[in-house]
Structures are given as C-alpha cells and as structure tokens.
Short mmCIF file of C-alpha atoms in Angstrom, two decimals:
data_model
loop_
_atom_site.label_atom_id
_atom_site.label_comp_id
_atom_site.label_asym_id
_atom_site.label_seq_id
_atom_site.Cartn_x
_atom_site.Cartn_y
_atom_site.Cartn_z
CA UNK A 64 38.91 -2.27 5.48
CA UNK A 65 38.59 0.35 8.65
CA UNK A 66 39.64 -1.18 12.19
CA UNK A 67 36.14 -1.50 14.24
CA UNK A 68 36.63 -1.30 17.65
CA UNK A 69 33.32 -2.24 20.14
CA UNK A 70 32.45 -0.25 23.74
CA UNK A 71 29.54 0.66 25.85
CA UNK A 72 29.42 4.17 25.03
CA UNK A 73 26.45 5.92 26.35
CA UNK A 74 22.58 5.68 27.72
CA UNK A 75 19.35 5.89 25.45
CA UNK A 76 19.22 9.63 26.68
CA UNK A 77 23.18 10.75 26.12
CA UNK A 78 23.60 10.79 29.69
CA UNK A 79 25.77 8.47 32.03
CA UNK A 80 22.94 7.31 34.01
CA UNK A 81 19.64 7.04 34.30
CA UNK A 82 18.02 5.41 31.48
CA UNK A 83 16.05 1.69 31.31
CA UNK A 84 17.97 -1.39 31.22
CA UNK A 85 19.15 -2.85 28.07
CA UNK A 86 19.88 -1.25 24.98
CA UNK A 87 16.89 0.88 23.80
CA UNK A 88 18.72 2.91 20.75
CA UNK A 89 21.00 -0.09 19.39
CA UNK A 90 24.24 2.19 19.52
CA UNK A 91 24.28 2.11 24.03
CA UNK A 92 26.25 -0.90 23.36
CA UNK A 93 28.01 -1.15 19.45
CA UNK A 94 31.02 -1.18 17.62
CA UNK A 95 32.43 1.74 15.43
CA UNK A 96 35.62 2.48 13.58
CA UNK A 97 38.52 3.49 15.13
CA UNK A 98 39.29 6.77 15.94
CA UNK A 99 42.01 8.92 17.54
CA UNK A 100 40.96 10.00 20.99
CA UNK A 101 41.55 13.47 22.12
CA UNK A 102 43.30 11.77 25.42
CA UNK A 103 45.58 9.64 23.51
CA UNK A 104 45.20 6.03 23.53
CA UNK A 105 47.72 3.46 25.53
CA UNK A 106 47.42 -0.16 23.54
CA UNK A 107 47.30 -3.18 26.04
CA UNK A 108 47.66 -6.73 24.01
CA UNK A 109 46.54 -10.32 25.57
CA UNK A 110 50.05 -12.32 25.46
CA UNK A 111 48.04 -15.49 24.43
CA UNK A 112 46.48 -14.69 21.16
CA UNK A 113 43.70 -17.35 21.68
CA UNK A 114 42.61 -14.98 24.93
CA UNK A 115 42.81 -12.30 22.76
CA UNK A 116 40.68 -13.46 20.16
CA UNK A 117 37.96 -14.29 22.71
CA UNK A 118 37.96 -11.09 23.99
CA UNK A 119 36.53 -9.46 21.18
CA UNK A 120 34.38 -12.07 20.65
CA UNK A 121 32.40 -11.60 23.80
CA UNK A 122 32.73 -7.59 23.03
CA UNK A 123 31.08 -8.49 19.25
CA UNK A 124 28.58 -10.23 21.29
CA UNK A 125 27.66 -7.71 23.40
CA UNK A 126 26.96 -5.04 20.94
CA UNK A 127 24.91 -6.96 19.64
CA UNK A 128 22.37 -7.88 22.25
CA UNK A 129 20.08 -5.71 22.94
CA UNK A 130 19.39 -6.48 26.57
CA UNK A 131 22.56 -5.08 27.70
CA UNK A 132 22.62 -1.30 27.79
CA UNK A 133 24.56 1.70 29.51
CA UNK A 134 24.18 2.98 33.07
CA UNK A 135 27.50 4.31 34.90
CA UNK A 136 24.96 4.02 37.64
CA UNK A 137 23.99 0.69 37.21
CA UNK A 138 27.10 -0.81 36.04
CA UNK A 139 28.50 -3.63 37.25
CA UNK A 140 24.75 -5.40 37.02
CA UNK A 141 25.74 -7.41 33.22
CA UNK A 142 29.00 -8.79 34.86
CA UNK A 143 26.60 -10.11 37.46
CA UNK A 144 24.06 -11.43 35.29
CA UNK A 145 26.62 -12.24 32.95
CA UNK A 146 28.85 -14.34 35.58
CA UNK A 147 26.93 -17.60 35.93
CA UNK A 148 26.66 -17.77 32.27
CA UNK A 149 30.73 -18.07 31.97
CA UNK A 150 30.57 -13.91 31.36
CA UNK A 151 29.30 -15.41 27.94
CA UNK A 152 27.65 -11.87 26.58
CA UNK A 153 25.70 -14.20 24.03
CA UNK A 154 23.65 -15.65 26.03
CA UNK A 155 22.24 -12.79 28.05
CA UNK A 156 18.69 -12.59 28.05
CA UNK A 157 18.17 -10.47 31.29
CA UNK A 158 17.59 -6.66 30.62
CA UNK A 159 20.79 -5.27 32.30
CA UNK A 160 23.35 -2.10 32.22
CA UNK A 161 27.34 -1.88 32.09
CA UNK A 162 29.76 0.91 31.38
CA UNK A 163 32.77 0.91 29.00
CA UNK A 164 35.62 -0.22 31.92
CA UNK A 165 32.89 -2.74 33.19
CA UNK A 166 32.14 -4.31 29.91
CA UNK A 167 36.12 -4.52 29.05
CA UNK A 168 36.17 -6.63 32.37
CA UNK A 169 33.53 -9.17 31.53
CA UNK A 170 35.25 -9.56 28.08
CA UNK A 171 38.44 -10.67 30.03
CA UNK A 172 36.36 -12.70 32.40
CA UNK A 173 35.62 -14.37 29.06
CA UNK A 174 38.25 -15.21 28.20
CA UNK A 175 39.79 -16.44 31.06
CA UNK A 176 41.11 -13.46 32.90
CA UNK A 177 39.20 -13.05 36.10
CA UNK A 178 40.51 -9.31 36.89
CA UNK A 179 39.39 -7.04 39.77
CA UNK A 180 36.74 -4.37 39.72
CA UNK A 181 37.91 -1.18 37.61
CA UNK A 182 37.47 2.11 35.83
CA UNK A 183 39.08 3.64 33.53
CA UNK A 184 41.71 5.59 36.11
CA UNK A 185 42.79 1.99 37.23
CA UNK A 186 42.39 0.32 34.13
CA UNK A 187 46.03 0.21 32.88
CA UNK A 188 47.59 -0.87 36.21
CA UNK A 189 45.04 -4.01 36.35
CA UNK A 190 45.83 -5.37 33.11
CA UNK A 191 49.46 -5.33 33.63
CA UNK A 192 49.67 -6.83 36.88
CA UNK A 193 47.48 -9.36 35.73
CA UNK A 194 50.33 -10.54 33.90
CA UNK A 195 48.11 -11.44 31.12
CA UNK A 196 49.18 -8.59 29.39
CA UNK A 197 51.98 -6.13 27.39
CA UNK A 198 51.64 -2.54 26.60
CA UNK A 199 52.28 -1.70 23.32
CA UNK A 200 54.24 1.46 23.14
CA UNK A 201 54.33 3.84 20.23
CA UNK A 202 52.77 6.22 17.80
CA UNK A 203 52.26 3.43 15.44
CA UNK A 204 49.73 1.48 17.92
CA UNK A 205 48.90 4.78 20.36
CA UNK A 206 47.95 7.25 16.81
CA UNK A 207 46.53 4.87 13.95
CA UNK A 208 45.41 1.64 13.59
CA UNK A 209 47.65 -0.30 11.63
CA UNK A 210 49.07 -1.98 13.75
CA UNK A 211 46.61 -3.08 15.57
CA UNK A 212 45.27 -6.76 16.11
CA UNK A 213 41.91 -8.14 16.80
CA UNK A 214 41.52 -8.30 21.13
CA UNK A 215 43.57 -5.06 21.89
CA UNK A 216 42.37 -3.26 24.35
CA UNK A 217 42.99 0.60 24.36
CA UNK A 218 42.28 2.39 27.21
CA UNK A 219 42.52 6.75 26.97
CA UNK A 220 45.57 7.76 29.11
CA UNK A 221 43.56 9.99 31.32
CA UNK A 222 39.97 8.96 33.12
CA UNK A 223 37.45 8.96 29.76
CA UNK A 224 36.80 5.74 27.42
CA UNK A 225 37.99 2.06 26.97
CA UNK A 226 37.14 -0.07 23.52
CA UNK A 227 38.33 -3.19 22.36
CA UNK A 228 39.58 -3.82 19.00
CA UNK A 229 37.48 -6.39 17.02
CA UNK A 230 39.78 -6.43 13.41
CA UNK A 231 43.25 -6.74 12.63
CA UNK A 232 44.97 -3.26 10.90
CA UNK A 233 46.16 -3.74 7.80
CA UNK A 234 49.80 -3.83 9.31
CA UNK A 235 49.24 -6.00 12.11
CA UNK A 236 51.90 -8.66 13.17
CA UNK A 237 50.71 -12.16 12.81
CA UNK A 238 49.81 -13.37 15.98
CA UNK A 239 52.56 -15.64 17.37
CA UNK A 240 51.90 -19.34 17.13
CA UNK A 241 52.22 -21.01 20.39
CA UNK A 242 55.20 -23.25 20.99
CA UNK A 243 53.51 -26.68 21.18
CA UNK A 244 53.47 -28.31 24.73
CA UNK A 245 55.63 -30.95 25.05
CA UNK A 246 54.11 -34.14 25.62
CA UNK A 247 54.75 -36.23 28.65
CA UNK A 248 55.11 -39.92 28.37
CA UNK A 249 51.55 -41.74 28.62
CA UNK A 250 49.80 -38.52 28.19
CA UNK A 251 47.96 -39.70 24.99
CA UNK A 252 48.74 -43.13 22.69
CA UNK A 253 51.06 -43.79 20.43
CA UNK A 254 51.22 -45.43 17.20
CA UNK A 255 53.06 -45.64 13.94
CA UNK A 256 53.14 -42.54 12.18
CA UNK A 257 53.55 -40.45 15.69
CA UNK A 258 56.52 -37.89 16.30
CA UNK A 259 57.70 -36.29 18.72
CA UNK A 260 59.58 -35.97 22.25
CA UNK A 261 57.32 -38.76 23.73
CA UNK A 262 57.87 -40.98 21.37
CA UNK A 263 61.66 -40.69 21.73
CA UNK A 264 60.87 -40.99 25.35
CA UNK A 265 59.44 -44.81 24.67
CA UNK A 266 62.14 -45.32 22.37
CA UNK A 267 64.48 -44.44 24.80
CA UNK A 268 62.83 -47.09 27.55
CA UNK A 269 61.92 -49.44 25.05
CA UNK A 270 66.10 -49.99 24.14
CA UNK A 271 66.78 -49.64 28.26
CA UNK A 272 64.83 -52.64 28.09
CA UNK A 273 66.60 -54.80 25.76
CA UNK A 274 64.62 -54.08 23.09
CA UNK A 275 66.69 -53.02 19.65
CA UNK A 276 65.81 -50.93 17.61
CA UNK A 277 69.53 -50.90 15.83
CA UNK A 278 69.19 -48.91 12.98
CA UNK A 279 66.81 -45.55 14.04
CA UNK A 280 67.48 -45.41 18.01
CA UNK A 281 66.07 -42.90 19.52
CA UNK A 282 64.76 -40.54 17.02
CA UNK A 283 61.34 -39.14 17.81
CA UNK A 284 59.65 -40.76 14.87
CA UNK A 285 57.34 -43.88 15.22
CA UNK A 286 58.23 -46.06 12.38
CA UNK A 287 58.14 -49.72 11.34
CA UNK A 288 61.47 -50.32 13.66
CA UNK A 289 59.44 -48.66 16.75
CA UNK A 290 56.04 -50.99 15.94
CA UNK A 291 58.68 -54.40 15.87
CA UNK A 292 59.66 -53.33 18.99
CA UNK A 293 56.52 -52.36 21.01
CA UNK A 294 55.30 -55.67 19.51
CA UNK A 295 57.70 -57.76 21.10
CA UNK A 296 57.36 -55.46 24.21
CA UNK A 297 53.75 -56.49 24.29
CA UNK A 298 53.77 -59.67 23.50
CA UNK A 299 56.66 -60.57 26.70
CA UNK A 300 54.18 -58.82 29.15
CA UNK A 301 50.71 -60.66 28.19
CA UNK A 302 49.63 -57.44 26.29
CA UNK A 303 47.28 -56.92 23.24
CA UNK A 304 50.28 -57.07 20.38
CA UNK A 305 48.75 -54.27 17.75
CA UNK A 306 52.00 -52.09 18.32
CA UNK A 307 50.16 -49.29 20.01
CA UNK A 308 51.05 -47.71 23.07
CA UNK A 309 47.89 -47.02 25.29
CA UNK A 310 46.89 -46.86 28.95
CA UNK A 311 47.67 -50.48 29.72
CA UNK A 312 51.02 -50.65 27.84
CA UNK A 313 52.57 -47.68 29.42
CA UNK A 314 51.15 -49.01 32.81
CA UNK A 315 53.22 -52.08 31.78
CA UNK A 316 56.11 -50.14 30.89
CA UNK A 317 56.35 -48.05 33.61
CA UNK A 318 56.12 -51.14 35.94
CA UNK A 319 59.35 -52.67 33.47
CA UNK A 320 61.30 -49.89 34.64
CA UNK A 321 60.68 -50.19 37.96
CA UNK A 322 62.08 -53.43 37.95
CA UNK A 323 59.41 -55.44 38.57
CA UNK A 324 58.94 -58.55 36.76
CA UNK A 325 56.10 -59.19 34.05
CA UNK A 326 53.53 -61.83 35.18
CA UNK A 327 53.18 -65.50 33.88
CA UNK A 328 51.85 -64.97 29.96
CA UNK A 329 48.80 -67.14 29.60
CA UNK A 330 48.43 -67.96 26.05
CA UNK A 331 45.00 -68.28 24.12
CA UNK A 332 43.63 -69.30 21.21
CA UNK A 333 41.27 -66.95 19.66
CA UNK A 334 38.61 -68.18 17.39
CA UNK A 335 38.79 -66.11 13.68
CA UNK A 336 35.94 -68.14 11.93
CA UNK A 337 32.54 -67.89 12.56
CA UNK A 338 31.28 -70.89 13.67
CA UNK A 339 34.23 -73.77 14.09
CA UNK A 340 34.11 -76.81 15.03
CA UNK A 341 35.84 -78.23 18.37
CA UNK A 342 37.46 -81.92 17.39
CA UNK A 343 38.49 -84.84 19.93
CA UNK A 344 41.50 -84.90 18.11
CA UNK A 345 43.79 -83.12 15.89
CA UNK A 346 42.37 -83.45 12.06
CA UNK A 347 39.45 -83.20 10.30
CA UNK A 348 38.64 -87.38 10.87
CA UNK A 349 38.18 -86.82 14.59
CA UNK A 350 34.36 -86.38 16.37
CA UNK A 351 32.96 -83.21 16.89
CA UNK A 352 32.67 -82.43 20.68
CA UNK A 353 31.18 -78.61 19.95
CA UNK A 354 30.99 -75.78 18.11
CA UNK A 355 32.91 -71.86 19.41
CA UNK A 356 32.08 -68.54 17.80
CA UNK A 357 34.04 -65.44 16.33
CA UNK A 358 35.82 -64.12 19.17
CA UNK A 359 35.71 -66.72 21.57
CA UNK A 360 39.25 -66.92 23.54
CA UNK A 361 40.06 -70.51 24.84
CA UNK A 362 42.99 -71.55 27.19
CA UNK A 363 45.92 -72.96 25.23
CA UNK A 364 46.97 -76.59 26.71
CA UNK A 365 50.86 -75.83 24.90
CA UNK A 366 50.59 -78.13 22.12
CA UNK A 367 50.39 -77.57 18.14
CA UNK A 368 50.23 -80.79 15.76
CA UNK A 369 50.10 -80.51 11.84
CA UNK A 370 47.80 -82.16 10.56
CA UNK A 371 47.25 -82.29 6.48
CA UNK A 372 49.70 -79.68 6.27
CA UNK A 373 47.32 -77.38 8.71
CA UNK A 374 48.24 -76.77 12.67
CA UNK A 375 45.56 -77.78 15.16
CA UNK A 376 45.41 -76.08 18.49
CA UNK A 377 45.04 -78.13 21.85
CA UNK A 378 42.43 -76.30 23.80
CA UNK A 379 40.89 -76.49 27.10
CA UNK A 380 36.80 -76.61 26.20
CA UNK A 381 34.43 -77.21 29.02
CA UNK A 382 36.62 -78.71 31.41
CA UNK A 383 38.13 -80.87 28.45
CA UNK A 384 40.58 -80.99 25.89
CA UNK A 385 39.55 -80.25 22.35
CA UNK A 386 41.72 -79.39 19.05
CA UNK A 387 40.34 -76.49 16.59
CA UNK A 388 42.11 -75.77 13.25
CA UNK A 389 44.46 -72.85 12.97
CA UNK A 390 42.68 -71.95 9.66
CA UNK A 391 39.95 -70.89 12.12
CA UNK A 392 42.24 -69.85 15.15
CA UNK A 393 44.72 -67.54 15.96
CA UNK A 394 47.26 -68.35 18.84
CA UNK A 395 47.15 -65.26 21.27
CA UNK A 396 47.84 -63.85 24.94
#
C-alpha cells in the first residue's frame, strides 16, 4: 500500500490566491501519495505518538470538507474559524481558505500543540523549538517513504510545500508505547486484583501501621493478604470493611500517619432481612415492639445473648431498647 500524505495544495484556478472560499474542485484541499520533492524533504516526527496520530487525523479531515479551500491570500481565515471549534477540521461548516504551512498549524493546534504563526521558511525552526518534536535525519525518511509513520510532518528544505503523512511505510518503527505514569497514592481505588507502585505504597503504610501482612510484604500486588489487612484497617477506624481502598479510606489513612488518633467506633446493627421483627427481649417468645426494613442501621447497646442457638442483638429502637435476631442482622460500624 502507497504512503498518502494530505496538504492544501492549490486554488480552484491553479493560482495562490484569488479564488472563492472553500473547496470548489475537491483536490484545493486532498491527500495524494507520496512523492519525492524536487527541494528535498526534512521529516519532523511528534515525540508523543498519540499527538501524532491526531495530527493526521484533523489533516484527513480537512481534505475532506469541502468548505475549506486554498487562498495564500486568505490564509490564516480556517485556523480562525477553526479555533473555537478545538481546530477540529470536522466540524467546519463555514466556507473558509488556508494554505499548506497554515493548515499544518491547525493540525498541531489539534492535537495539542498551540504553535506560532508560520510559513514554510520558518516552519522547521517552530516545530523544533516547540519541543514537541525530532527531526528525522536521513535518506531513508528524507528520499522514500518507508520509513515513514502516520503524523510526520515533512516540510521541503527550501520555501515551497508542507504535507503531513496520513499512513505508516511499510518499514516504519512501531510507535513507542508510553511508559505508564506512575500512580500516586489515593489517585484512584484499590482493590484485590490491583498492581502496582501504589499499591506497594499502601502496603508499605498499612505494615508502618501495625498491620502484618507477614508472608507477601510489600510487593505491589493486591492479594488476599493485602484485603485481611485493609479489612482490619477499616474496621479499627469506623470504616465500611469491603477491603477497598477509596476516597474515605485513604483520607483515613493519611490521617493514621499523621499521628492522629481514629475516632470512637460506633457500632451498628444492620438489618439483612426484609421485614424483621423488633422483640422486648432476646428470643422468639418475647412481644413484638415493631417491625425495621432491609437496610435499616440501628445503634448497638453492646450486648449479644444466644438464644436457641441464634444471637440476638440489643438495639436502641425509638428511644428504647429492642433485640432483633442475627439471622436477620448483621453487626456493623
């Protein structure tokens, strides 16, 4: 498959200048194969691939929309029309002119890379101190196009043409995956099954703490040793205990570290049945006194008593006591 590469080339007329907006012939604004230009090409790559890659999306974009057309005179119109749009060259619907150095600037505007106003002449010395960019040197990338990827930019090396490549030569490198960000410590939850340098992170805290976890340490893996000991974590500091680490936990965490002391754990008794209930005693042979739902969470009075080989909670219910049946009930914080 040929290397296509995509430029605003020339007006309706096969002049510069002075033709109606937008693209009246279809080929103003359009994408052919490569070719060697009679100035020599230089090769200027996007370090961050994912920049690249939007680059000559916007440029595949642009040749095809027929309201933007070319007009050295009128050229710097589509980045304007283009610029409250997020230089999105899609969603142009306003008849409007560029040139092939203006067009190669809204593509980078695109993409993230808000560059100066330039032509051809000036081209090469933008991109570079942009710092968003590498020239890549060589008659492999400067005389074919083998080796070159999708979101190059080539520029001539004298004043004359700029195009942006929108396929990948058969001999391209890969594009370089990006080295994953390390996470910081709360940035997102953590649960079983997790990895990485965050994790290790909690581990690490989590055994500063007093917490064991004896026979993994501080690995970087969430496992079943990790869960035991966020659960325990949890349940000391009047937390949800589901051995996941979210906003409230590493709040509570963070606060451990400090120093400062967890607060008083009120306990609960949260009701699992659907409609249970409430006894004047412990056991089944004791008056009713009301009825709580699914989900209902009571205040624990500190006393369990088995009953028939069952546990009955002592629970505070409307300013008295009351006993429900751990069949139904879950003790809590």
């Amino acid at each position: 498959m040929s290397v296509k590469i995509g430029s605003a080339r020339i007006d309706e007329n096969g002049n510069a200048k002075g033709g109606k907006a937008g693209d009246q012939t279809g080929k103003e604004v359009s994408t052919q194969s490569w070719y060697k230009h009679a100035k020599g090409w230089r090769v200027f790559r996007a370090k961050n691939p994912e920049q690249a890659n939007m680059i000559a999306q916007d440029m595949e974009w642009a040749c095809a929309n027929k309201h933007i057309g070319y007009d050295q005179g009128q050229r710097l119109t589509l980045y304007n029309v283009a610029k409250p749009l997020g230089f999105n060259c899609k969603k142009v619907t306003t008849d409007c002119e560029t040139d092939c150095s203006a067009l190669v600037r809204v593509c980078c505007a695109y993409a993230g890379i808000d560059l100066p106003n330039f032509r051809t002449t000036t081209e090469p010395a933008v991109l570079l101190n942009s710092g968003a960019f590498e020239e890549m040197k060589g008659a492999k990338y400067t005389d074919s196009s083998a080796y070159l990827r999708r979101g190059d930019i080539l520029c001539t090396k004298t004043q004359g043409h700029t195009v942006v490549v929108l396929n990948d030569g058969p001999k391209a490198e890969a594009a370089p995956v990006p080295e994953p960000t390390p996470e910081k410590l709360g940035d997102r939850d953590l649960r079983r099954g997790d990895k990485g340098g965050d994790v290790k992170e909690l581990q690490a805290d989590l055994m500063k703490l007093g917490y064991s976890l004896p026979k993994y340490g501080a690995d970087g893996d969430f496992g079943k040793e990790t869960e035991k000991a966020v659960q325990a974590f949890q349940l000391d500091r009047g937390l949800l205990v589901d051995g996941v680490m979210q906003k409230d936990d590493f709040d509570a965490l963070f606060k451990a570290l400090d120093g400062e002391a967890p607060a008083p754990v009120q306990q609960v008794v949260e009701i699992t049945g659907n409609s249970v209930n409430v006894r004047s005693g412990p056991g089944v042979k004791n008056r009713d006194i009301g009825t709580v739902h699914r989900g209902d969470r009571l205040p624990y009075q500190g006393q369990t008593q088995a009953v028939d080989g069952r546990d009955w909670y002592l629970i505070e219910y409307r300013n008295e006591n009351g006993w429900v049946s751990s069949k139904y009930a879950r003790l809590t914080t």
